Amino acid sequence: MNLVGHLIHGEVITNSERQQSVYNPSTGEVNTEVALASHETVEQAIASAQAAFPAWRETPPAKRARVMFRFKQLLEERADDICKLIGQEHGKISHDAMGELQRGIENVEYACGAPQLLKGEHSRNVGPGIDSWSEFQPLGVVAGITPFNFPAMVPLWMYPMAIVCGNTFVLKPSERNPSSVMLVAQLLHEAGLPPGVLNVVNGDKEAVDCLLESPRVKAVSFVGSTPIAESIYVKANANGKRCQALGGAKNHAIVMPDADMDNAVNQLLGAAFGSSGERCMALSVAVAVGETAGDVLVEKMKNAMATLKVGAFCDATNDFGPVITKQHQEKVLGFINSAEAQGANVVVDGRSPQVPGYPDGFFVGGTLIDNVTPQMTSYQEEIFGPVLQVVRVKTMQEAMRLIDDHEYGNGTCIFTRDGEAARYFSDHIQVGMVGINVPLPVPVSYHSFGGWKRSLFGDLHAYGPDAMRFYTKRKTITQRWPSAGVREGAEFSFPS
Ligand code: NAD
């Protein structure tokens, strides 16, 4: 059986540590094994990154950016290979994997502009003959810990910008789908990255704890579920590290009575069921406002879902694929069962989907649940599956209160034709990313990505302008060159 190892100092290492099986969720079979790094292996990766830091810090930003230009080109050339690996180990359909990779490539494009971003700020004559400037210096060794659901895109949110800003990096990707991550990291080396600037260690909690405890790691970017994000944020802070930890979500779409219902249904279909609902921006709750919106929405959604096609990653005619593991499949089914037991109405039931030729895949069919209430477990927790729940309320204020009261605040959307209502909504809602008739308001690479409330621990968002701030520290230098022979007396008052 193939073993996915680690990438340390530019070399792939497959020593015999603990291992874990990686599944093909479409077939239910083991696809490969992945090595789980020991403390020693992680220390080796950190040491490699630290050794590479002094020379990389001194490499001119334009030269660092040139590596990113070549990297972008290689990612485009090898897109089919990367997407095939994503499909095999994640289960997402090829067009969806391509979309994810494209979004990742856009982050590499943004990193190509780093010399412009790193220019700093300069003020001449802040005092007589005194100039002052701020520059942005790299932190040193930075770590990234990433989730399974975007194996190509989320690591690319992190290391291109961290590296182009002059840091060196240790990535700990999800152990559930490591192969595409390794290929992408190897392409960056092919593009000319010096050994040690990016290291990849595969592993679990043991590897993560080692990164969090190492005094040589200066900052940590994390993306994953909220309980782990919170614990990582607390631990990283206790160990004196800068940390941004992005967590889970429960994204609501308000459907106003004046909305274009056919359009709202189409948008909701893709946003709720695309990638099997395993997106942190998936719309998992539709809040129907008013007397009739709920009935119309549920009826139209039910009809539209009749043609939804769940199946294996390799058939591009499928709308979405399996969920990531057998355990996760059971968890999603458990949420549907609990909603039903607590009084909700399962209108479209995806608990027993038929996928000919793939009897052991981890499939859940598209599921629509009506009359969900905020007290239900399925409403309170993140399901992370192809399940859309409908909550019915009387007014927009009630809908907004529902969203504001939820512990998560990642993304949200309103479907309406009323500009005033949309403006009020986007202005006041307590959520970090807002769509107006846009179901997945994932910011483009030159804005930053992040939720509010328990969807993000930390101050700075991921990628875009915030990434430059996160991966650098500001230094402000004030300079005077006294004229030769001029001596100034001691000054005891505060300089003004
Ligand atoms: P996860 O929290 O289980 O794992 C994320 C990472 O943390 C993985 O690398 C994993 O190995 C590591 N990890 C897991 N348990 C750990 C522990 N006890 N101690 C230390 N490290 C640990 O998340 P997942 O299941 O891989 O991904 C799905 C979750 O990620 C969902 O909740 C989703 O909403 C969230 N997510 C959020 C965003 C965002 O931007 N907010 C983006 C993508 C995914």
Coordinates of C-alpha atoms and ligand atoms in Angstrom, one line a residue:
M1 CA 0.0 0.0 0.0
N2 CA 1.2 3.5 -0.9
L3 CA 2.3 5.6 2.1
V4 CA 2.0 9.4 2.1
G5 CA 4.9 10.8 4.1
H6 CA 6.2 14.2 5.0
L7 CA 8.0 16.9 3.0
I8 CA 11.0 18.1 5.0
H9 CA 13.8 20.2 3.6
G10 CA 12.6 19.6 0.1
E11 CA 12.7 15.8 0.5
V12 CA 9.8 13.3 0.9
I13 CA 10.3 11.3 4.1
T14 CA 8.4 8.1 4.7
N15 CA 9.7 6.7 7.9
S16 CA 7.8 4.1 9.8
E17 CA 5.8 6.1 12.4
R18 CA 2.2 5.6 13.3
Q19 CA 0.0 5.4 10.2
Q20 CA -3.6 5.9 9.3
S21 CA -5.8 4.8 6.4
V22 CA -7.0 7.4 3.9
Y23 CA -10.3 6.4 2.3
N24 CA -11.8 7.0 -1.1
P25 CA -15.2 8.1 0.1
S26 CA -16.9 7.2 -3.2
T27 CA -16.0 3.5 -2.9
G28 CA -15.5 3.2 0.8
E29 CA -12.1 1.6 0.1
V30 CA -8.7 2.5 1.5
N31 CA -7.0 4.7 -1.0
T32 CA -3.6 5.0 0.7
E33 CA -2.0 5.2 4.1
V34 CA -0.7 8.4 5.7
A35 CA 2.2 8.7 8.1
L36 CA 1.4 10.4 11.4
A37 CA 4.3 12.5 12.5
S38 CA 6.0 12.0 15.8
H39 CA 7.3 14.8 18.0
E40 CA 10.8 14.2 16.5
T41 CA 9.6 14.5 12.9
V42 CA 7.8 17.8 13.6
E43 CA 10.9 19.1 15.4
Q44 CA 12.9 18.2 12.3
A45 CA 10.5 20.2 10.1
I46 CA 10.7 23.2 12.5
A47 CA 14.5 23.0 12.5
S48 CA 14.5 22.9 8.7
A49 CA 12.2 26.0 8.5
Q50 CA 14.4 27.8 11.1
A51 CA 17.6 27.0 9.2
A52 CA 16.1 28.3 6.0
F53 CA 14.7 31.5 7.5
P54 CA 17.8 33.8 7.6
A55 CA 18.6 33.5 3.8
W56 CA 14.9 33.6 2.8
R57 CA 14.3 36.7 4.9
E58 CA 17.2 38.4 3.0
T59 CA 15.9 37.2 -0.4
P60 CA 14.5 40.3 -2.2
P61 CA 10.6 40.3 -2.3
A62 CA 10.6 40.4 -6.1
K63 CA 12.7 37.2 -6.2
R64 CA 10.3 35.5 -3.7
A65 CA 7.4 36.7 -5.9
R66 CA 9.0 35.2 -9.0
V67 CA 8.8 31.8 -7.4
M68 CA 5.1 32.3 -6.9
F69 CA 4.6 33.3 -10.6
R70 CA 6.2 29.9 -11.6
F71 CA 4.2 28.1 -9.0
K72 CA 0.9 29.5 -10.4
Q73 CA 1.9 28.3 -13.8
L74 CA 2.6 24.8 -12.6
L75 CA -0.7 24.7 -10.6
E76 CA -2.5 25.5 -13.9
E77 CA -0.6 22.9 -15.9
R78 CA -1.1 20.1 -13.3
A79 CA -4.7 21.1 -12.4
D80 CA -6.2 17.8 -13.6
D81 CA -3.8 15.7 -11.5
I82 CA -4.4 17.8 -8.4
C83 CA -8.2 17.6 -8.9
K84 CA -8.2 13.9 -9.4
L85 CA -6.4 13.4 -6.1
I86 CA -8.9 15.8 -4.4
G87 CA -11.7 13.7 -5.9
Q88 CA -10.3 10.4 -4.8
E89 CA -9.7 11.4 -1.2
H90 CA -12.4 14.1 -0.6
G91 CA -15.1 12.9 -2.9
K92 CA -16.0 16.2 -4.5
I93 CA -16.9 16.2 -8.2
S94 CA -14.2 17.4 -10.7
H95 CA -15.9 20.7 -11.6
D96 CA -16.2 21.5 -7.8
A97 CA -12.5 20.5 -7.2
M98 CA -11.5 22.7 -10.2
G99 CA -13.4 25.6 -8.6
E100 CA -11.6 25.1 -5.3
L101 CA -8.2 24.9 -7.0
Q102 CA -9.0 28.1 -9.0
R103 CA -9.7 29.9 -5.8
G104 CA -6.4 28.7 -4.4
I105 CA -4.6 29.9 -7.5
E106 CA -6.1 33.3 -7.0
N107 CA -4.4 33.5 -3.6
V108 CA -1.1 32.7 -5.3
E109 CA -1.8 35.5 -7.8
Y110 CA -2.3 37.9 -4.9
A111 CA 1.0 36.7 -3.3
C112 CA 2.7 37.6 -6.6
G113 CA 2.0 41.2 -5.8
A114 CA 3.8 41.1 -2.4
P115 CA 6.6 43.6 -3.3
Q116 CA 3.9 46.2 -3.7
L117 CA 2.2 45.3 -0.4
L118 CA 5.5 45.2 1.5
K119 CA 6.6 48.7 0.5
G120 CA 5.8 50.2 3.9
E121 CA 5.1 53.8 4.9
H122 CA 7.5 56.7 4.9
S123 CA 7.3 60.2 6.3
R124 CA 9.9 62.9 5.6
N125 CA 10.7 65.6 8.2
V126 CA 8.6 64.3 11.1
G127 CA 10.9 66.7 13.0
P128 CA 13.8 69.0 11.9
G129 CA 16.0 66.8 9.7
I130 CA 14.2 63.7 11.0
D131 CA 12.7 61.0 8.8
S132 CA 10.5 58.1 9.9
W133 CA 9.3 55.0 8.2
S134 CA 7.5 51.8 9.0
E135 CA 8.4 48.5 7.5
F136 CA 6.9 45.1 7.7
Q137 CA 9.3 42.4 8.8
P138 CA 8.7 38.6 8.7
L139 CA 8.0 36.7 11.9
G140 CA 10.2 33.7 11.4
V141 CA 8.8 30.1 11.4
V142 CA 5.0 30.1 10.9
A143 CA 2.7 27.1 11.1
G144 CA -0.6 26.3 9.3
I145 CA -3.1 23.6 10.3
T146 CA -5.8 22.9 7.8
P147 CA -9.2 21.0 7.5
F148 CA -10.2 18.2 5.1
N149 CA -12.9 20.1 3.2
F150 CA -10.6 22.3 1.0
P151 CA -7.4 20.3 0.7
A152 CA -6.0 22.5 -2.1
M153 CA -7.5 25.9 -1.3
V154 CA -7.2 26.4 2.4
P155 CA -3.4 25.7 2.6
L156 CA -3.1 28.2 -0.3
W157 CA -4.8 30.8 1.8
M158 CA -1.8 30.6 4.1
Y159 CA 1.6 29.7 2.9
P160 CA 1.9 31.7 -0.4
M161 CA 1.5 34.9 1.5
A162 CA 3.4 33.8 4.6
I163 CA 6.3 32.8 2.4
V164 CA 6.3 35.7 0.1
C165 CA 6.4 38.0 3.1
G166 CA 9.7 36.3 4.1
N167 CA 8.6 33.7 6.6
T168 CA 9.3 30.0 6.5
F169 CA 6.4 27.6 7.0
V170 CA 5.4 24.3 8.5
L171 CA 2.0 23.0 7.2
K172 CA 0.0 20.3 9.0
P173 CA -2.8 19.4 6.6
S174 CA -5.8 17.2 7.3
E175 CA -4.8 13.6 7.7
R176 CA -8.0 12.5 5.9
N177 CA -6.9 13.7 2.4
P178 CA -3.1 14.4 2.3
S179 CA -2.2 13.5 -1.3
S180 CA -3.2 16.6 -3.2
V181 CA -1.6 18.8 -0.5
M182 CA 1.7 16.9 -1.0
L183 CA 1.6 17.3 -4.8
V184 CA 0.9 21.0 -4.6
A185 CA 3.8 21.5 -2.1
Q186 CA 6.1 19.6 -4.4
L187 CA 5.1 21.9 -7.3
L188 CA 6.2 24.9 -5.2
H189 CA 9.6 23.3 -4.9
E190 CA 9.7 22.6 -8.6
A191 CA 9.0 26.3 -9.1
G192 CA 12.3 27.1 -7.3
L193 CA 11.5 27.4 -3.6
P194 CA 14.6 26.7 -1.6
P195 CA 14.5 23.6 0.7
G196 CA 13.2 24.3 4.2
V197 CA 11.1 27.3 3.3
L198 CA 7.9 25.1 3.1
N199 CA 7.7 21.8 5.1
V200 CA 4.7 19.6 5.3
V201 CA 4.2 17.2 8.2
N202 CA 1.2 14.9 8.1
G203 CA -0.3 13.9 11.4
D204 CA -2.8 14.4 14.1
K205 CA -3.0 16.0 17.6
E206 CA 0.5 14.9 18.4
A207 CA 2.0 17.0 15.5
V208 CA -0.3 19.9 16.3
D209 CA 0.7 20.0 19.9
C210 CA 4.3 19.9 19.0
L211 CA 3.9 23.0 16.7
L212 CA 1.9 24.8 19.4
E213 CA 4.5 24.1 22.1
S214 CA 7.6 24.9 20.1
P215 CA 9.1 28.3 21.0
R216 CA 10.6 28.4 17.5
V217 CA 7.1 28.7 15.9
K218 CA 6.1 32.4 16.0
A219 CA 2.5 32.3 14.6
V220 CA -0.2 29.8 13.9
S221 CA -3.0 29.9 11.2
F222 CA -5.7 27.4 11.9
V223 CA -8.9 26.5 9.9
G224 CA -11.2 23.7 11.1
S225 CA -14.1 23.1 13.6
T226 CA -14.9 25.5 16.4
P227 CA -14.0 23.4 19.4
I228 CA -10.5 22.7 18.0
A229 CA -10.1 26.3 16.8
E230 CA -10.8 27.6 20.2
S231 CA -8.5 25.2 22.0
I232 CA -5.7 26.0 19.5
Y233 CA -6.2 29.7 19.9
V234 CA -6.0 29.4 23.7
K235 CA -2.9 27.2 23.6
A236 CA -1.1 29.3 21.0
N237 CA -1.7 32.4 23.0
A238 CA -0.6 30.7 26.2
N239 CA 2.6 29.9 24.4
G240 CA 3.1 33.5 23.3
K241 CA 2.2 33.0 19.6
R242 CA 0.2 35.1 17.3
C243 CA -2.9 33.1 16.2
Q244 CA -5.8 33.2 13.9
A245 CA -8.2 30.3 14.2
L246 CA -11.2 30.0 11.9
G247 CA -13.9 27.7 13.0
G248 CA -17.3 26.2 12.1
A249 CA -20.5 27.8 10.8
K250 CA -24.3 27.7 10.5
N251 CA -25.1 29.9 7.6
H252 CA -28.6 31.2 7.2
A253 CA -30.3 32.6 4.1
I254 CA -33.3 34.9 4.7
V255 CA -35.9 34.4 2.0
M256 CA -38.1 37.5 1.9
P257 CA -41.7 37.3 0.5
D258 CA -40.7 39.6 -2.4
A259 CA -37.8 37.5 -3.5
D260 CA -37.5 36.0 -6.9
M261 CA -38.4 32.5 -5.6
D262 CA -37.2 30.5 -8.7
N263 CA -33.8 32.3 -8.5
A264 CA -33.6 31.8 -4.7
V265 CA -34.3 28.1 -5.1
N266 CA -31.6 27.7 -7.7
Q267 CA -29.1 29.6 -5.6
L268 CA -30.0 27.7 -2.5
L269 CA -29.7 24.3 -4.3
G270 CA -26.0 24.9 -5.1
A271 CA -25.1 26.6 -1.9
A272 CA -26.8 23.9 0.4
F273 CA -25.9 20.7 -1.5
G274 CA -22.7 21.6 -3.5
S275 CA -19.7 19.7 -2.1
S276 CA -22.2 17.6 -0.1
G277 CA -22.7 20.6 2.2
E278 CA -19.1 20.2 3.5
R279 CA -18.3 23.9 3.1
C280 CA -17.9 26.4 5.9
M281 CA -19.9 28.8 3.7
A282 CA -22.6 26.2 2.9
L283 CA -26.1 27.7 3.3
S284 CA -27.7 25.2 5.7
V285 CA -30.7 27.1 7.0
A286 CA -33.3 28.9 4.9
V287 CA -35.4 31.4 7.0
A288 CA -38.7 32.0 5.2
V289 CA -40.3 35.3 6.2
G290 CA -44.1 35.9 6.1
E291 CA -47.3 33.9 5.6
T292 CA -46.6 32.4 2.3
A293 CA -42.9 32.4 1.6
G294 CA -42.3 29.1 3.5
D295 CA -45.0 27.1 1.5
V296 CA -43.8 28.4 -1.8
L297 CA -40.1 27.9 -1.0
V298 CA -40.6 24.3 0.3
E299 CA -42.8 23.3 -2.7
K300 CA -40.4 24.7 -5.3
M301 CA -37.3 23.3 -3.5
K302 CA -38.9 19.9 -3.2
N303 CA -39.5 19.9 -7.0
A304 CA -36.0 21.1 -7.8
M305 CA -34.4 18.5 -5.6
A306 CA -36.1 15.7 -7.6
T307 CA -33.3 16.0 -10.2
L308 CA -30.4 16.3 -7.7
K309 CA -27.8 13.7 -8.4
V310 CA -25.5 12.3 -5.7
G311 CA -22.7 10.0 -6.8
A312 CA -19.0 9.2 -7.2
F313 CA -16.4 11.9 -7.7
C314 CA -15.4 10.7 -11.1
D315 CA -18.7 11.2 -12.9
A316 CA -19.0 14.9 -13.8
T317 CA -22.8 14.7 -14.3
N318 CA -23.2 14.2 -10.5
D319 CA -24.1 17.4 -8.6
F320 CA -22.2 16.3 -5.4
G321 CA -20.3 13.4 -4.0
P322 CA -20.1 11.5 -0.8
V323 CA -19.3 12.9 2.7
I324 CA -15.8 12.4 4.0
T325 CA -16.0 9.3 6.2
K326 CA -18.3 6.5 7.4
Q327 CA -18.4 8.2 10.9
H328 CA -19.3 11.5 9.4
Q329 CA -22.1 9.9 7.3
E330 CA -23.5 8.4 10.5
K331 CA -23.3 11.8 12.2
V332 CA -25.2 13.5 9.4
L333 CA -27.9 10.8 9.4
G334 CA -28.1 11.2 13.2
F335 CA -28.9 14.9 12.8
I336 CA -31.7 14.1 10.4
N337 CA -33.1 11.5 12.7
S338 CA -32.9 13.9 15.7
A339 CA -34.7 16.7 13.8
E340 CA -37.5 14.3 12.9
A341 CA -37.7 13.0 16.5
Q342 CA -37.9 16.5 17.8
G343 CA -40.9 17.3 15.5
A344 CA -39.5 18.6 12.2
N345 CA -40.9 17.4 8.9
V346 CA -38.5 15.6 6.6
V347 CA -39.8 16.7 3.2
V348 CA -37.1 15.2 1.0
D349 CA -35.3 12.3 2.7
G350 CA -31.7 11.6 1.6
R351 CA -31.1 8.9 4.3
S352 CA -31.0 6.0 1.8
P353 CA -29.7 7.3 -1.5
Q354 CA -29.2 4.8 -4.4
V355 CA -25.8 5.1 -6.1
P356 CA -25.5 2.2 -8.5
G357 CA -22.1 0.7 -8.6
Y358 CA -21.0 2.3 -5.4
P359 CA -22.7 0.3 -2.6
D360 CA -20.1 1.1 0.1
G361 CA -19.6 4.8 -0.6
F362 CA -20.3 7.3 2.2
F363 CA -23.3 8.9 0.5
V364 CA -26.1 11.0 1.9
G365 CA -28.7 12.3 -0.5
G366 CA -30.0 15.9 -0.6
T367 CA -32.3 16.3 2.4
L368 CA -34.9 19.1 3.0
I369 CA -36.3 19.5 6.5
D370 CA -39.2 21.9 7.2
N371 CA -40.6 23.4 10.4
V372 CA -37.2 23.4 12.1
T373 CA -37.1 25.4 15.4
P374 CA -34.1 27.0 17.2
Q375 CA -34.4 24.5 20.0
M376 CA -33.6 21.5 17.8
T377 CA -30.1 20.0 18.0
S378 CA -29.9 19.9 14.2
Y379 CA -30.4 23.7 14.2
Q380 CA -27.9 24.4 17.0
E381 CA -25.0 22.4 15.6
E382 CA -23.1 22.4 12.4
I383 CA -24.3 19.4 10.3
F384 CA -21.7 19.7 7.5
G385 CA -23.8 17.5 5.2
P386 CA -26.2 17.9 2.3
V387 CA -29.1 19.0 4.5
L388 CA -31.2 22.2 4.1
Q389 CA -33.4 23.1 7.1
V390 CA -36.3 25.6 6.8
V391 CA -37.3 27.8 9.7
R392 CA -40.4 29.9 9.3
V393 CA -40.7 33.3 10.9
K394 CA -43.2 36.2 10.7
T395 CA -40.9 39.2 10.2
M396 CA -37.4 40.1 8.9
Q397 CA -36.5 41.4 12.4
E398 CA -37.3 37.9 13.8
A399 CA -35.1 36.4 11.1
M400 CA -32.2 38.7 11.9
R401 CA -32.6 38.0 15.7
L402 CA -32.4 34.2 14.9
I403 CA -29.1 34.7 13.0
D404 CA -27.6 37.1 15.6
D405 CA -28.5 34.7 18.5
H406 CA -26.7 31.8 16.8
E407 CA -23.2 31.0 18.2
Y408 CA -21.7 31.1 14.7
G409 CA -21.3 34.1 12.4
N410 CA -19.5 33.0 9.3
G411 CA -21.7 33.8 6.3
T412 CA -25.2 34.8 5.6
C413 CA -27.4 35.9 2.7
I414 CA -30.7 37.6 2.0
F415 CA -32.9 37.0 -1.1
T416 CA -35.0 40.1 -1.7
R417 CA -36.0 42.7 -4.3
D418 CA -36.1 45.4 -1.6
G419 CA -32.9 47.5 -1.6
E420 CA -33.8 49.2 1.7
A421 CA -34.3 45.8 3.5
A422 CA -31.0 44.5 2.0
R423 CA -29.1 47.5 3.1
Y424 CA -30.5 47.3 6.6
F425 CA -29.6 43.6 6.8
S426 CA -26.0 44.0 5.6
D427 CA -25.5 47.0 7.9
H428 CA -26.7 45.4 11.1
I429 CA -26.4 41.6 10.9
Q430 CA -23.7 40.1 13.2
V431 CA -22.0 38.0 10.6
G432 CA -18.6 38.4 9.0
M433 CA -19.5 37.7 5.3
V434 CA -22.8 38.8 3.8
G435 CA -24.5 38.2 0.5
I436 CA -27.3 40.1 -1.1
N437 CA -28.9 37.7 -3.6
V438 CA -25.4 36.1 -3.6
P439 CA -25.6 32.7 -1.8
L440 CA -21.9 32.0 -1.2
P441 CA -20.3 35.4 -0.4
V442 CA -16.8 34.0 -0.3
P443 CA -14.5 37.1 -0.7
V444 CA -12.1 37.2 -3.6
S445 CA -8.4 36.9 -2.9
Y446 CA -7.8 40.6 -2.6
H447 CA -10.4 41.0 0.2
S448 CA -10.0 38.9 3.4
F449 CA -12.1 36.0 4.6
G450 CA -13.4 35.5 8.1
G451 CA -16.5 35.1 10.3
W452 CA -17.6 36.7 13.5
K453 CA -18.5 35.3 16.9
R454 CA -17.4 31.7 17.4
S455 CA -16.5 31.3 13.7
L456 CA -13.2 33.1 14.2
F457 CA -10.8 33.4 17.2
G458 CA -8.3 36.2 16.6
D459 CA -8.4 39.6 15.1
L460 CA -7.1 39.3 11.5
H461 CA -9.0 37.4 8.8
A462 CA -7.5 34.9 6.4
Y463 CA -5.8 35.8 3.1
G464 CA -6.0 39.2 1.2
P465 CA -4.8 42.4 3.0
D466 CA -5.1 40.9 6.5
A467 CA -2.7 38.1 5.5
M468 CA 0.1 40.6 5.0
R469 CA -0.6 42.1 8.5
F470 CA -0.8 38.6 10.1
Y471 CA 2.4 37.3 8.6
T472 CA 4.6 40.4 9.3
K473 CA 5.4 42.6 12.3
R474 CA 5.7 46.3 11.9
K475 CA 8.9 48.1 12.8
T476 CA 9.0 51.9 12.8
I477 CA 12.4 53.5 12.4
T478 CA 13.1 57.2 13.1
Q479 CA 16.4 58.6 11.8
R480 CA 18.4 61.8 12.0
W481 CA 21.9 62.5 10.5
P482 CA 23.2 65.5 12.5
S483 CA 25.3 67.9 10.4
A484 CA 29.0 67.3 11.0
G485 CA 30.4 69.1 14.0
V486 CA 26.9 70.1 15.3
R487 CA 26.4 69.0 18.9
E488 CA 22.9 69.2 20.5
G489 CA 22.3 69.6 24.2
A490 CA 20.4 67.1 26.3
E491 CA 16.7 67.4 26.0
F492 CA 14.6 66.3 29.1
S493 CA 11.1 67.0 27.9
F494 CA 9.2 64.4 25.8
P495 CA 10.1 64.9 22.1
S496 CA 7.3 66.8 20.3
Ligands
NAD1 P1 -11.2 19.5 12.4 O1 -11.3 20.6 13.4 O2 -11.6 18.2 12.8 O3 -9.6 19.4 11.9 C1 -8.9 20.5 11.4 C2 -7.5 20.3 11.7 O4 -7.2 20.2 13.1 C3 -6.9 19.0 11.0 O5 -5.6 19.3 10.5 C4 -6.9 18.0 12.2 O6 -5.8 17.1 12.0 C5 -6.6 18.9 13.4 N1 -7.1 18.4 14.6 C6 -8.2 17.7 14.8 N2 -8.4 17.4 16.1 C7 -7.4 18.0 16.7 C8 -7.1 18.0 18.1 N3 -7.8 17.4 19.1 N4 -6.0 18.7 18.5 C9 -5.3 19.3 17.6 N5 -5.5 19.3 16.2 C10 -6.6 18.6 15.8 O7 -12.0 20.0 11.1 P2 -12.3 19.2 9.8 O8 -13.4 18.2 10.1 O9 -11.1 18.8 9.1 O10 -13.0 20.3 8.9 C11 -14.3 20.7 8.9 C12 -14.5 21.9 9.8 O11 -13.7 23.0 9.4 C13 -16.0 22.4 9.8 O12 -16.3 22.8 11.1 C14 -15.9 23.6 8.9 O13 -16.9 24.6 9.1 C15 -14.5 24.2 9.3 N6 -14.0 25.1 8.3 C16 -14.0 26.4 8.5 C17 -13.5 27.3 7.6 C18 -13.5 28.7 7.8 O14 -12.9 29.4 7.1 N7 -14.1 29.2 8.9 C19 -13.1 26.8 6.3 C20 -13.1 25.4 6.1 C21 -13.6 24.6 7.1

